[in-house]
PDB file of C-alpha atoms in Angstrom:
ATOM      1  CA  UNK H 185      -1.079  10.099  14.375  1.00 79.00           C
ATOM      2  CA  UNK H 186       1.923   8.046  14.862  1.00 84.00           C
ATOM      3  CA  UNK H 187       4.558   9.351  12.723  1.00 89.00           C
ATOM      4  CA  UNK H 188       5.319   5.624  10.847  1.00 88.00           C
ATOM      5  CA  UNK H 189       1.523   5.044  10.197  1.00 88.00           C
ATOM      6  CA  UNK H 190       1.514   8.832   9.020  1.00 92.00           C
ATOM      7  CA  UNK H 191       4.397   8.051   6.798  1.00 92.00           C
ATOM      8  CA  UNK H 192       2.506   4.424   5.379  1.00 89.00           C
ATOM      9  CA  UNK H 193      -0.439   6.772   5.193  1.00 90.00           C
ATOM     10  CA  UNK H 194       1.390   9.157   3.141  1.00 93.00           C
ATOM     11  CA  UNK H 195       2.779   6.751   0.859  1.00 90.00           C
ATOM     12  CA  UNK H 196      -1.155   5.487   0.404  1.00 85.00           C
ATOM     13  CA  UNK H 197      -1.927   9.011  -0.661  1.00 88.00           C
ATOM     14  CA  UNK H 198       0.378   9.320  -2.951  1.00 88.00           C
ATOM     15  CA  UNK H 199       0.193   5.733  -4.534  1.00 82.00           C
ATOM     16  CA  UNK H 200      -4.179   6.410  -4.599  1.00 76.00           C
ATOM     17  CA  UNK H 201      -3.519   9.735  -5.974  1.00 78.00           C
ATOM     18  CA  UNK H 202      -0.823   8.897  -8.925  1.00 77.00           C
ATOM     19  CA  UNK H 203       1.246  11.500  -6.643  1.00 88.00           C
ATOM     20  CA  UNK H 204       0.873  14.102  -3.944  1.00 92.00           C
ATOM     21  CA  UNK H 205       1.557  17.747  -3.524  1.00 94.00           C
ATOM     22  CA  UNK H 206       3.172  19.023  -0.215  1.00 94.00           C
ATOM     23  CA  UNK H 207       0.187  21.423   0.748  1.00 94.00           C
ATOM     24  CA  UNK H 208      -2.165  18.559  -0.527  1.00 93.00           C
ATOM     25  CA  UNK H 209      -0.456  16.353   1.956  1.00 95.00           C
ATOM     26  CA  UNK H 210      -0.342  19.194   4.524  1.00 95.00           C
ATOM     27  CA  UNK H 211      -4.083  19.746   4.770  1.00 93.00           C
ATOM     28  CA  UNK H 212      -4.705  15.848   4.472  1.00 92.00           C
ATOM     29  CA  UNK H 213      -2.654  14.829   7.721  1.00 94.00           C
ATOM     30  CA  UNK H 214      -3.321  18.981   9.173  1.00 93.00           C
ATOM     31  CA  UNK H 215       0.651  18.816   9.557  1.00 94.00           C
ATOM     32  CA  UNK H 216       2.711  21.397   8.782  1.00 95.00           C
ATOM     33  CA  UNK H 217       4.151  21.328   5.392  1.00 94.00           C
ATOM     34  CA  UNK H 218       7.461  20.872   7.323  1.00 95.00           C
ATOM     35  CA  UNK H 219       6.902  17.833   8.180  1.00 95.00           C
ATOM     36  CA  UNK H 220       5.795  16.707   5.361  1.00 95.00           C
ATOM     37  CA  UNK H 221       9.061  17.635   3.607  1.00 95.00           C
ATOM     38  CA  UNK H 222      10.638  15.589   6.390  1.00 95.00           C
ATOM     39  CA  UNK H 223       8.509  12.562   5.852  1.00 95.00           C
ATOM     40  CA  UNK H 224       8.905  12.840   2.466  1.00 95.00           C
ATOM     41  CA  UNK H 225      12.844  12.953   2.345  1.00 94.00           C
ATOM     42  CA  UNK H 226      12.474   9.970   4.625  1.00 93.00           C
ATOM     43  CA  UNK H 227      10.164   8.231   2.221  1.00 93.00           C
ATOM     44  CA  UNK H 228      12.528   8.747  -0.644  1.00 91.00           C
ATOM     45  CA  UNK H 229      15.740   7.460   1.478  1.00 92.00           C
ATOM     46  CA  UNK H 230      13.890   4.223   1.805  1.00 87.00           C
ATOM     47  CA  UNK H 231      12.724   4.375  -2.043  1.00 85.00           C
ATOM     48  CA  UNK H 232       9.021   4.071  -1.151  1.00 87.00           C
ATOM     49  CA  UNK H 233       7.919   7.079  -3.348  1.00 89.00           C
ATOM     50  CA  UNK H 234      10.157   9.511  -5.941  1.00 90.00           C
ATOM     51  CA  UNK H 235      10.808  13.232  -4.156  1.00 92.00           C
ATOM     52  CA  UNK H 236       9.609  16.288  -6.693  1.00 89.00           C
ATOM     53  CA  UNK H 237       9.611  19.646  -6.544  1.00 86.00           C
ATOM     54  CA  UNK H 238       6.499  20.386  -4.754  1.00 90.00           C
ATOM     55  CA  UNK H 239       5.739  17.113  -3.502  1.00 92.00           C
ATOM     56  CA  UNK H 240       6.371  12.792  -4.396  1.00 92.00           C
ATOM     57  CA  UNK H 241       4.855  10.367  -7.120  1.00 88.00           C
ATOM     58  CA  UNK H 242       4.278   6.769  -6.417  1.00 85.00           C
ATOM     59  CA  UNK H 243       7.355   4.032  -7.280  1.00 81.00           C
ATOM     60  CA  UNK H 244       4.971   1.367  -7.259  1.00 60.00           C
ATOM     61  CA  UNK H 245       7.424  -1.207  -8.905  1.00 55.00           C
ATOM     62  CA  UNK H 246       9.522  -0.988  -5.788  1.00 55.00           C
ATOM     63  CA  UNK H 247       6.654  -1.697  -3.417  1.00 56.00           C
ATOM     64  CA  UNK H 248       7.004  -4.843  -1.569  1.00 60.00           C
ATOM     65  CA  UNK H 249       4.522  -7.454  -1.831  1.00 61.00           C
ATOM     66  CA  UNK H 250       3.578  -6.704   2.021  1.00 62.00           C
ATOM     67  CA  UNK H 251       3.212  -2.764   1.341  1.00 62.00           C
ATOM     68  CA  UNK H 252       0.977  -3.471  -1.905  1.00 62.00           C
ATOM     69  CA  UNK H 253      -0.915  -5.948   0.625  1.00 62.00           C
ATOM     70  CA  UNK H 254      -1.382  -2.817   3.250  1.00 62.00           C
ATOM     71  CA  UNK H 255      -2.749  -0.803   0.670  1.00 59.00           C
ATOM     72  CA  UNK H 256      -5.310  -2.850  -0.579  1.00 63.00           C
ATOM     73  CA  UNK H 257      -8.892  -2.632   0.903  1.00 68.00           C
ATOM     74  CA  UNK H 258      -6.724  -0.107   3.507  1.00 76.00           C
ATOM     75  CA  UNK H 259     -10.140   1.221   4.927  1.00 81.00           C
ATOM     76  CA  UNK H 260     -11.931  -1.926   5.582  1.00 87.00           C
ATOM     77  CA  UNK H 261      -8.943  -3.103   7.445  1.00 90.00           C
ATOM     78  CA  UNK H 262      -9.177  -0.049   9.560  1.00 89.00           C
ATOM     79  CA  UNK H 263     -12.499  -0.564   9.933  1.00 93.00           C
ATOM     80  CA  UNK H 264     -11.795  -4.237  11.217  1.00 96.00           C
ATOM     81  CA  UNK H 265      -9.354  -3.078  13.223  1.00 95.00           C
ATOM     82  CA  UNK H 266     -11.569  -0.010  15.258  1.00 95.00           C
ATOM     83  CA  UNK H 267     -14.201  -2.969  16.103  1.00 96.00           C
ATOM     84  CA  UNK H 268     -11.711  -5.722  17.105  1.00 97.00           C
ATOM     85  CA  UNK H 269      -9.644  -3.739  19.858  1.00 97.00           C
ATOM     86  CA  UNK H 270     -13.617  -3.738  21.421  1.00 96.00           C
ATOM     87  CA  UNK H 271     -12.711  -7.679  22.117  1.00 97.00           C
ATOM     88  CA  UNK H 272      -9.222  -6.290  24.008  1.00 97.00           C
ATOM     89  CA  UNK H 273      -9.554  -6.197  27.986  1.00 95.00           C
ATOM     90  CA  UNK H 274      -6.636  -4.943  30.366  1.00 92.00           C
ATOM     91  CA  UNK H 275      -4.171  -7.205  31.621  1.00 93.00           C
ATOM     92  CA  UNK H 276      -4.253  -9.708  28.856  1.00 96.00           C
ATOM     93  CA  UNK H 277      -1.794 -11.773  27.101  1.00 97.00           C
ATOM     94  CA  UNK H 278      -2.953 -10.770  23.322  1.00 98.00           C
ATOM     95  CA  UNK H 279      -1.164 -12.488  20.179  1.00 98.00           C
ATOM     96  CA  UNK H 280      -1.219 -10.417  16.987  1.00 98.00           C
ATOM     97  CA  UNK H 281      -0.345 -12.616  13.982  1.00 96.00           C
ATOM     98  CA  UNK H 282       1.281 -11.325  10.939  1.00 92.00           C
ATOM     99  CA  UNK H 283      -0.538  -9.373   8.178  1.00 88.00           C
ATOM    100  CA  UNK H 284      -2.024  -6.248   6.961  1.00 87.00           C
ATOM    101  CA  UNK H 285      -5.505  -6.051   9.280  1.00 92.00           C
ATOM    102  CA  UNK H 286      -3.609  -7.145  12.121  1.00 93.00           C
ATOM    103  CA  UNK H 287      -1.053  -4.617  11.932  1.00 90.00           C
ATOM    104  CA  UNK H 288      -4.345  -1.920  11.529  1.00 91.00           C
ATOM    105  CA  UNK H 289      -5.168  -4.216  14.789  1.00 95.00           C
ATOM    106  CA  UNK H 290      -1.910  -2.879  16.906  1.00 92.00           C
ATOM    107  CA  UNK H 291      -2.165   0.954  15.279  1.00 88.00           C
ATOM    108  CA  UNK H 292      -5.938   0.923  17.031  1.00 92.00           C
ATOM    109  CA  UNK H 293      -5.109  -0.171  20.365  1.00 92.00           C
ATOM    110  CA  UNK H 294      -4.978   2.418  22.905  1.00 89.00           C
ATOM    111  CA  UNK H 295      -1.922   3.744  24.395  1.00 84.00           C
ATOM    112  CA  UNK H 296      -3.705   3.189  28.238  1.00 85.00           C
ATOM    113  CA  UNK H 297      -4.398  -0.574  27.803  1.00 89.00           C
ATOM    114  CA  UNK H 298      -2.625  -2.430  30.223  1.00 90.00           C
ATOM    115  CA  UNK H 299      -2.037  -5.500  28.053  1.00 94.00           C
ATOM    116  CA  UNK H 300       1.291  -7.866  26.649  1.00 95.00           C
ATOM    117  CA  UNK H 301       1.220  -8.438  23.146  1.00 96.00           C
ATOM    118  CA  UNK H 302       3.433 -11.039  21.070  1.00 97.00           C
ATOM    119  CA  UNK H 303       3.778 -10.983  17.498  1.00 97.00           C
ATOM    120  CA  UNK H 304       5.603 -12.272  14.447  1.00 96.00           C
ATOM    121  CA  UNK H 305       5.105  -9.217  12.960  1.00 93.00           C
ATOM    122  CA  UNK H 306       8.605  -6.498  12.949  1.00 92.00           C
ATOM    123  CA  UNK H 307       6.145  -3.926  12.125  1.00 87.00           C
ATOM    124  CA  UNK H 308       3.310  -4.282  14.608  1.00 88.00           C
ATOM    125  CA  UNK H 309       6.032  -4.517  17.470  1.00 90.00           C
ATOM    126  CA  UNK H 310       7.749  -1.299  16.311  1.00 84.00           C
ATOM    127  CA  UNK H 311       4.239   0.276  16.442  1.00 81.00           C
ATOM    128  CA  UNK H 312       3.512  -0.882  20.195  1.00 86.00           C
ATOM    129  CA  UNK H 313       6.517   0.242  21.371  1.00 79.00           C
ATOM    130  CA  UNK H 314       6.007   3.050  20.379  1.00 73.00           C
ATOM    131  CA  UNK H 315       3.023   3.214  22.450  1.00 72.00           C
ATOM    132  CA  UNK H 316       5.036   1.684  25.375  1.00 71.00           C
ATOM    133  CA  UNK H 317       3.038  -1.273  25.407  1.00 82.00           C
ATOM    134  CA  UNK H 318       4.870  -4.606  26.724  1.00 90.00           C
ATOM    135  CA  UNK H 319       5.722  -6.590  23.731  1.00 93.00           C
ATOM    136  CA  UNK H 320       7.515  -9.386  22.225  1.00 95.00           C
ATOM    137  CA  UNK H 321       8.948 -10.447  19.452  1.00 96.00           C
ATOM    138  CA  UNK H 322       8.819 -14.520  18.275  1.00 96.00           C
ATOM    139  CA  UNK H 323      12.261 -14.337  16.971  1.00 95.00           C
ATOM    140  CA  UNK H 324      12.519 -16.466  14.024  1.00 96.00           C
ATOM    141  CA  UNK H 325      13.779 -16.413  10.230  1.00 94.00           C
ATOM    142  CA  UNK H 326      12.746 -13.000   8.957  1.00 93.00           C
ATOM    143  CA  UNK H 327      10.678 -13.043   4.889  1.00 88.00           C
ATOM    144  CA  UNK H 328      11.291  -9.604   3.997  1.00 82.00           C
ATOM    145  CA  UNK H 329       9.072  -9.730   1.050  1.00 77.00           C
ATOM    146  CA  UNK H 330       5.599 -10.669   3.811  1.00 81.00           C
ATOM    147  CA  UNK H 331       7.247  -8.961   6.556  1.00 86.00           C
ATOM    148  CA  UNK H 332       7.166 -11.712   8.947  1.00 93.00           C
ATOM    149  CA  UNK H 333       8.979 -14.265  11.142  1.00 95.00           C
ATOM    150  CA  UNK H 334       8.577 -17.680  10.679  1.00 94.00           C
ATOM    151  CA  UNK H 335      10.605 -20.769  11.071  1.00 94.00           C
ATOM    152  CA  UNK H 336      11.276 -23.495  13.934  1.00 95.00           C
ATOM    153  CA  UNK H 337      12.590 -20.321  16.521  1.00 96.00           C
ATOM    154  CA  UNK H 338       8.767 -18.419  15.957  1.00 96.00           C
ATOM    155  CA  UNK H 339       6.965 -21.803  16.489  1.00 96.00           C
ATOM    156  CA  UNK H 340       9.160 -23.084  19.769  1.00 96.00           C
ATOM    157  CA  UNK H 341       8.204 -19.598  21.024  1.00 96.00           C
ATOM    158  CA  UNK H 342       4.555 -19.690  20.819  1.00 97.00           C
ATOM    159  CA  UNK H 343       4.084 -23.244  21.382  1.00 96.00           C
ATOM    160  CA  UNK H 344       5.861 -21.902  24.637  1.00 96.00           C
ATOM    161  CA  UNK H 345       3.046 -19.481  25.115  1.00 96.00           C
ATOM    162  CA  UNK H 346      -0.377 -19.421  26.202  1.00 96.00           C
ATOM    163  CA  UNK H 347      -2.576 -16.437  24.883  1.00 98.00           C
ATOM    164  CA  UNK H 348      -5.996 -14.715  26.323  1.00 98.00           C
ATOM    165  CA  UNK H 349      -6.777 -13.708  22.873  1.00 99.00           C
ATOM    166  CA  UNK H 350      -4.990 -14.147  18.940  1.00 98.00           C
ATOM    167  CA  UNK H 351      -5.873 -12.585  16.325  1.00 98.00           C
ATOM    168  CA  UNK H 352      -5.629 -14.289  12.951  1.00 98.00           C
ATOM    169  CA  UNK H 353      -4.914 -13.187   9.642  1.00 95.00           C
ATOM    170  CA  UNK H 354      -6.103 -15.243   6.739  1.00 96.00           C
ATOM    171  CA  UNK H 355      -6.208 -15.635   2.783  1.00 93.00           C
ATOM    172  CA  UNK H 356      -9.351 -17.542   2.918  1.00 95.00           C
ATOM    173  CA  UNK H 357     -11.892 -18.552   5.103  1.00 97.00           C
ATOM    174  CA  UNK H 358     -14.483 -21.373   3.304  1.00 95.00           C
ATOM    175  CA  UNK H 359     -17.123 -23.601   5.324  1.00 94.00           C
ATOM    176  CA  UNK H 360     -13.966 -26.040   5.786  1.00 92.00           C
ATOM    177  CA  UNK H 361     -12.014 -23.822   7.809  1.00 97.00           C
ATOM    178  CA  UNK H 362      -9.319 -21.191   7.191  1.00 97.00           C
ATOM    179  CA  UNK H 363      -6.803 -21.504   4.837  1.00 96.00           C
ATOM    180  CA  UNK H 364      -3.377 -19.484   3.585  1.00 94.00           C
ATOM    181  CA  UNK H 365      -0.967 -19.596   1.311  1.00 89.00           C
ATOM    182  CA  UNK H 366       1.991 -19.135   2.952  1.00 86.00           C
ATOM    183  CA  UNK H 367       3.376 -23.283   3.382  1.00 87.00           C
ATOM    184  CA  UNK H 368       5.957 -21.616   6.224  1.00 86.00           C
ATOM    185  CA  UNK H 369       3.497 -19.687   7.871  1.00 90.00           C
ATOM    186  CA  UNK H 370       0.751 -22.274   7.843  1.00 94.00           C
ATOM    187  CA  UNK H 371       2.937 -23.860  11.177  1.00 95.00           C
ATOM    188  CA  UNK H 372       3.049 -20.640  12.856  1.00 96.00           C
ATOM    189  CA  UNK H 373      -0.730 -20.047  12.843  1.00 97.00           C
ATOM    190  CA  UNK H 374      -1.668 -23.663  13.411  1.00 97.00           C
ATOM    191  CA  UNK H 375       0.081 -23.058  16.949  1.00 97.00           C
ATOM    192  CA  UNK H 376      -1.049 -19.740  17.216  1.00 98.00           C
ATOM    193  CA  UNK H 377      -4.679 -21.352  17.248  1.00 98.00           C
ATOM    194  CA  UNK H 378      -4.184 -24.125  19.314  1.00 98.00           C
ATOM    195  CA  UNK H 379      -2.535 -22.329  22.217  1.00 98.00           C
ATOM    196  CA  UNK H 380      -5.030 -19.309  22.418  1.00 98.00           C
ATOM    197  CA  UNK H 381      -8.060 -19.285  24.491  1.00 98.00           C
ATOM    198  CA  UNK H 382     -10.061 -17.288  22.080  1.00 99.00           C
ATOM    199  CA  UNK H 383      -9.526 -16.843  18.370  1.00 99.00           C
ATOM    200  CA  UNK H 384     -10.788 -13.968  16.282  1.00 99.00           C
ATOM    201  CA  UNK H 385     -10.302 -14.130  12.670  1.00 98.00           C
ATOM    202  CA  UNK H 386      -9.681 -10.592  11.066  1.00 98.00           C
ATOM    203  CA  UNK H 387     -10.408 -10.080   7.230  1.00 95.00           C
ATOM    204  CA  UNK H 388     -12.070  -8.296   4.818  1.00 92.00           C
ATOM    205  CA  UNK H 389     -14.458  -8.734   2.475  1.00 91.00           C
ATOM    206  CA  UNK H 390     -12.139 -10.574  -0.337  1.00 90.00           C
ATOM    207  CA  UNK H 391     -11.126 -12.922   2.357  1.00 94.00           C
ATOM    208  CA  UNK H 392     -14.189 -14.371   3.128  1.00 95.00           C
ATOM    209  CA  UNK H 393     -15.393 -17.546   1.151  1.00 94.00           C
ATOM    210  CA  UNK H 394     -12.248 -17.600  -1.140  1.00 94.00           C
ATOM    211  CA  UNK H 395     -10.119 -20.780  -0.572  1.00 92.00           C
ATOM    212  CA  UNK H 396      -6.083 -20.778  -0.792  1.00 91.00           C
ATOM    213  CA  UNK H 397      -3.790 -23.998  -0.413  1.00 91.00           C
ATOM    214  CA  UNK H 398      -3.247 -24.625   2.727  1.00 95.00           C
ATOM    215  CA  UNK H 399      -5.854 -24.866   5.181  1.00 96.00           C
ATOM    216  CA  UNK H 400      -4.516 -24.894   8.966  1.00 97.00           C
ATOM    217  CA  UNK H 401      -7.177 -24.653  11.224  1.00 97.00           C
ATOM    218  CA  UNK H 402     -10.686 -25.876  11.256  1.00 97.00           C
ATOM    219  CA  UNK H 403     -13.430 -23.397  12.118  1.00 97.00           C
ATOM    220  CA  UNK H 404     -14.634 -25.365  15.246  1.00 97.00           C
ATOM    221  CA  UNK H 405     -11.208 -23.512  16.507  1.00 98.00           C
ATOM    222  CA  UNK H 406     -12.318 -19.985  15.899  1.00 98.00           C
ATOM    223  CA  UNK H 407     -14.648 -17.935  18.387  1.00 98.00           C
ATOM    224  CA  UNK H 408     -15.157 -14.804  15.849  1.00 98.00           C
ATOM    225  CA  UNK H 409     -15.298 -13.527  12.942  1.00 98.00           C
ATOM    226  CA  UNK H 410     -14.682  -9.664  11.998  1.00 98.00           C
ATOM    227  CA  UNK H 411     -15.069  -8.559   8.655  1.00 96.00           C
ATOM    228  CA  UNK H 412     -16.673  -5.263   6.685  1.00 94.00           C
ATOM    229  CA  UNK H 413     -19.561  -6.755   4.532  1.00 93.00           C
ATOM    230  CA  UNK H 414     -22.352  -8.686   4.861  1.00 95.00           C
ATOM    231  CA  UNK H 415     -21.299 -12.624   4.406  1.00 96.00           C
ATOM    232  CA  UNK H 416     -22.828 -15.052   2.084  1.00 95.00           C
ATOM    233  CA  UNK H 417     -25.788 -16.537   3.627  1.00 95.00           C
ATOM    234  CA  UNK H 418     -24.736 -19.937   3.106  1.00 96.00           C
ATOM    235  CA  UNK H 419     -21.539 -19.165   4.483  1.00 96.00           C
ATOM    236  CA  UNK H 420     -22.559 -17.150   7.502  1.00 96.00           C
ATOM    237  CA  UNK H 421     -24.749 -20.040   8.427  1.00 96.00           C
ATOM    238  CA  UNK H 422     -22.016 -22.430   8.583  1.00 96.00           C
ATOM    239  CA  UNK H 423     -20.105 -20.267  10.783  1.00 97.00           C
ATOM    240  CA  UNK H 424     -23.062 -19.468  13.332  1.00 97.00           C
ATOM    241  CA  UNK H 425     -23.484 -23.493  13.475  1.00 96.00           C
ATOM    242  CA  UNK H 426     -20.215 -23.806  14.516  1.00 97.00           C
ATOM    243  CA  UNK H 427     -20.100 -21.871  17.189  1.00 97.00           C
ATOM    244  CA  UNK H 428     -18.590 -18.855  15.389  1.00 98.00           C
ATOM    245  CA  UNK H 429     -19.894 -15.588  16.731  1.00 97.00           C
ATOM    246  CA  UNK H 430     -20.149 -13.317  13.566  1.00 97.00           C
ATOM    247  CA  UNK H 431     -19.475  -9.438  13.265  1.00 97.00           C
ATOM    248  CA  UNK H 432     -20.230  -8.461   9.149  1.00 92.00           C
ATOM    249  CA  UNK H 433     -21.454  -5.057   8.818  1.00 79.00           C
ATOM    250  CA  UNK H 434     -19.419  -2.766   9.422  1.00 76.00           C
ATOM    251  CA  UNK H 435     -20.160  -0.088   6.630  1.00 67.00           C
TER     252      UNK H 435
END
């Protein structure tokens, strides 16, 4: 496990368990207590946890919206990510949309894959750079709360590129199409879909059948949907009728 992913996992464990000891974390992660202490000190410096004698406790009120979403349905997102990377082939140009599920995909991409990755998600770029994958950030205005790049620079970067495969995150997918709650991300997502040869929507079960405020794509724009639990019959039928390959039972 890469150091940054390990630290994220430590934060998740500390929050889920409402506190952990150094020995508990060392056993869970199969690492030395010295490494755990070093990680806890680093996380405390970032205000991601509160350091205690012998361990750590959560500082939930200091978590950003992005950190909260990363923790929510974490196991489902990791399961989706493991399935999603099977769609990647060597020498492809792969686009990773911003979001916690696409970040999980970035963590699952094998180091020996000969691919190029484009993203507007700085944490994904950082993680893939550690794995020595060729990675390009779009540039643009940084949204600290949601950890993505948006604005005209990001849009121009996407407009000038063509992608073999795009993994797109959503706040909702329903019979009319794909939706997001973020106004400044909607145009980026629209361009990502438009400029990609193959579009794969990755969404945990909480997003399936949900409808957010801004629609950025139709079902006809999508090639595949990957989610962790079976989709309700009517919506699944709508997806299949639109020509979408559905992978929806990963339990």
